[in-house]
């Protein structure tokens, strides 16, 4: 069983930045594909960004150019740097790990509001 613990969420003004972290409890972290998803109230959960075990990244069109996903295999951690935040980025952000099985974190709230 892999546990994922997200941190770094909070309240930020439009145009501001936040950095989310997700630490995994596995020594096999480097083998996992990692991704960030978000779910706004009344909406379905959506993929925000992903990073493969070899470092290949992908982004949704809504965050491309503003968000950056990265990973530190030595720290079993994946990051999501979010810049130029907009009110529509407000959501609960979830970390997902996928290798032989899929694991989800508990989520961290991001609120973008003035």
Coordinates of C-alpha atoms in Angstrom, one line a residue:
X1 CA 0.0 0.0 0.0
X2 CA 1.4 3.4 -1.0
X3 CA 0.4 6.5 0.9
X4 CA 0.4 9.9 -0.7
X5 CA 0.4 13.1 1.4
X6 CA -0.2 16.4 -0.3
X7 CA 0.7 19.8 1.1
X8 CA 1.1 23.4 0.0
X9 CA -2.5 24.4 -0.6
X10 CA -4.1 27.6 0.7
X11 CA -5.7 30.9 -0.1
X12 CA -4.0 33.1 -2.7
X13 CA -5.0 36.2 -4.6
X14 CA -5.4 36.1 -8.4
X15 CA -2.1 36.3 -10.1
X16 CA -0.3 34.7 -7.2
X17 CA 1.6 31.5 -6.9
X18 CA 1.5 28.3 -4.9
X19 CA 3.7 25.2 -4.9
X20 CA 2.0 21.8 -4.1
X21 CA 4.0 18.8 -2.9
X22 CA 3.1 15.2 -2.8
X23 CA 5.2 12.7 -0.9
X24 CA 4.9 9.0 -1.5
X25 CA 5.6 6.2 1.0
X26 CA 7.4 3.8 -1.4
X27 CA 11.0 3.0 -2.2
X28 CA 9.8 2.3 -5.8
X29 CA 8.8 5.9 -6.4
X30 CA 11.0 6.3 -9.4
X31 CA 8.9 3.7 -11.2
X32 CA 5.6 5.4 -10.7
X33 CA 3.9 7.7 -13.1
X34 CA 2.6 10.7 -11.1
X35 CA -0.1 13.1 -11.8
X36 CA -2.1 16.0 -10.4
X37 CA -5.8 16.2 -10.7
X38 CA -8.4 18.7 -9.4
X39 CA -12.0 18.8 -8.6
X40 CA -14.0 22.0 -8.3
X41 CA -17.4 22.1 -6.5
X42 CA -20.1 20.6 -8.7
X43 CA -17.6 19.5 -11.4
X44 CA -15.9 16.2 -12.3
X45 CA -12.3 15.5 -11.3
X46 CA -9.9 16.5 -14.1
X47 CA -6.3 15.9 -15.0
X48 CA -4.1 18.9 -14.5
X49 CA -0.6 17.7 -15.2
X50 CA 1.4 14.4 -15.3
X51 CA 5.0 13.3 -15.2
X52 CA 6.1 9.9 -16.2
X53 CA 8.8 7.8 -14.6
X54 CA 11.3 9.0 -17.2
X55 CA 10.3 12.7 -16.7
X56 CA 7.9 13.2 -19.6
X57 CA 5.3 15.8 -18.8
X58 CA 1.9 16.7 -20.0
X59 CA -0.5 19.5 -19.1
X60 CA -4.1 20.3 -19.6
X61 CA -4.7 23.2 -22.0
X62 CA -6.2 25.3 -19.1
X63 CA -2.9 25.3 -17.2
X64 CA -0.3 25.0 -19.9
X65 CA 2.3 27.8 -19.6
X66 CA 1.2 28.6 -16.0
X67 CA 1.8 25.3 -14.1
X68 CA 4.9 23.2 -14.0
X69 CA 5.1 19.6 -12.7
X70 CA 8.4 18.1 -11.5
X71 CA 9.6 15.2 -9.4
X72 CA 12.5 14.5 -7.0
X73 CA 13.0 10.8 -6.9
X74 CA 15.5 11.1 -4.1
X75 CA 12.8 12.6 -1.9
X76 CA 9.9 10.5 -3.2
X77 CA 8.1 13.7 -4.0
X78 CA 6.3 15.3 -6.9
X79 CA 5.6 19.0 -7.1
X80 CA 3.2 21.3 -8.9
X81 CA 4.3 24.9 -9.3
X82 CA 1.3 27.0 -10.0
X83 CA 1.8 30.6 -11.2
X84 CA -0.5 33.3 -12.5
X85 CA -3.4 31.7 -10.6
X86 CA -7.0 32.4 -11.6
X87 CA -10.2 32.1 -9.6
X88 CA -11.2 29.2 -11.9
X89 CA -8.2 27.3 -10.5
X90 CA -10.0 27.0 -7.2
X91 CA -10.4 23.3 -6.4
X92 CA -9.2 20.4 -4.3
X93 CA -6.0 19.2 -5.8
X94 CA -5.2 15.5 -5.7
X95 CA -2.0 13.6 -6.3
X96 CA -2.1 10.2 -8.1
X97 CA 0.5 7.5 -8.3
X98 CA 0.3 4.7 -10.9
X99 CA 2.5 1.7 -11.5
X100 CA 1.0 -1.7 -10.9
X101 CA -1.8 -0.1 -9.0
X102 CA -3.3 3.3 -8.6
X103 CA -3.2 5.4 -5.4
X104 CA -4.7 8.7 -4.6
X105 CA -3.8 11.3 -2.0
X106 CA -6.4 12.9 0.3
X107 CA -6.3 16.2 -1.5
X108 CA -5.4 19.8 -0.6
X109 CA -7.6 22.8 -1.1
X110 CA -6.5 25.7 -3.3
X111 CA -8.6 28.8 -3.3
X112 CA -7.9 31.7 -5.6
X113 CA -9.8 34.8 -4.5
X114 CA -9.3 38.5 -3.8

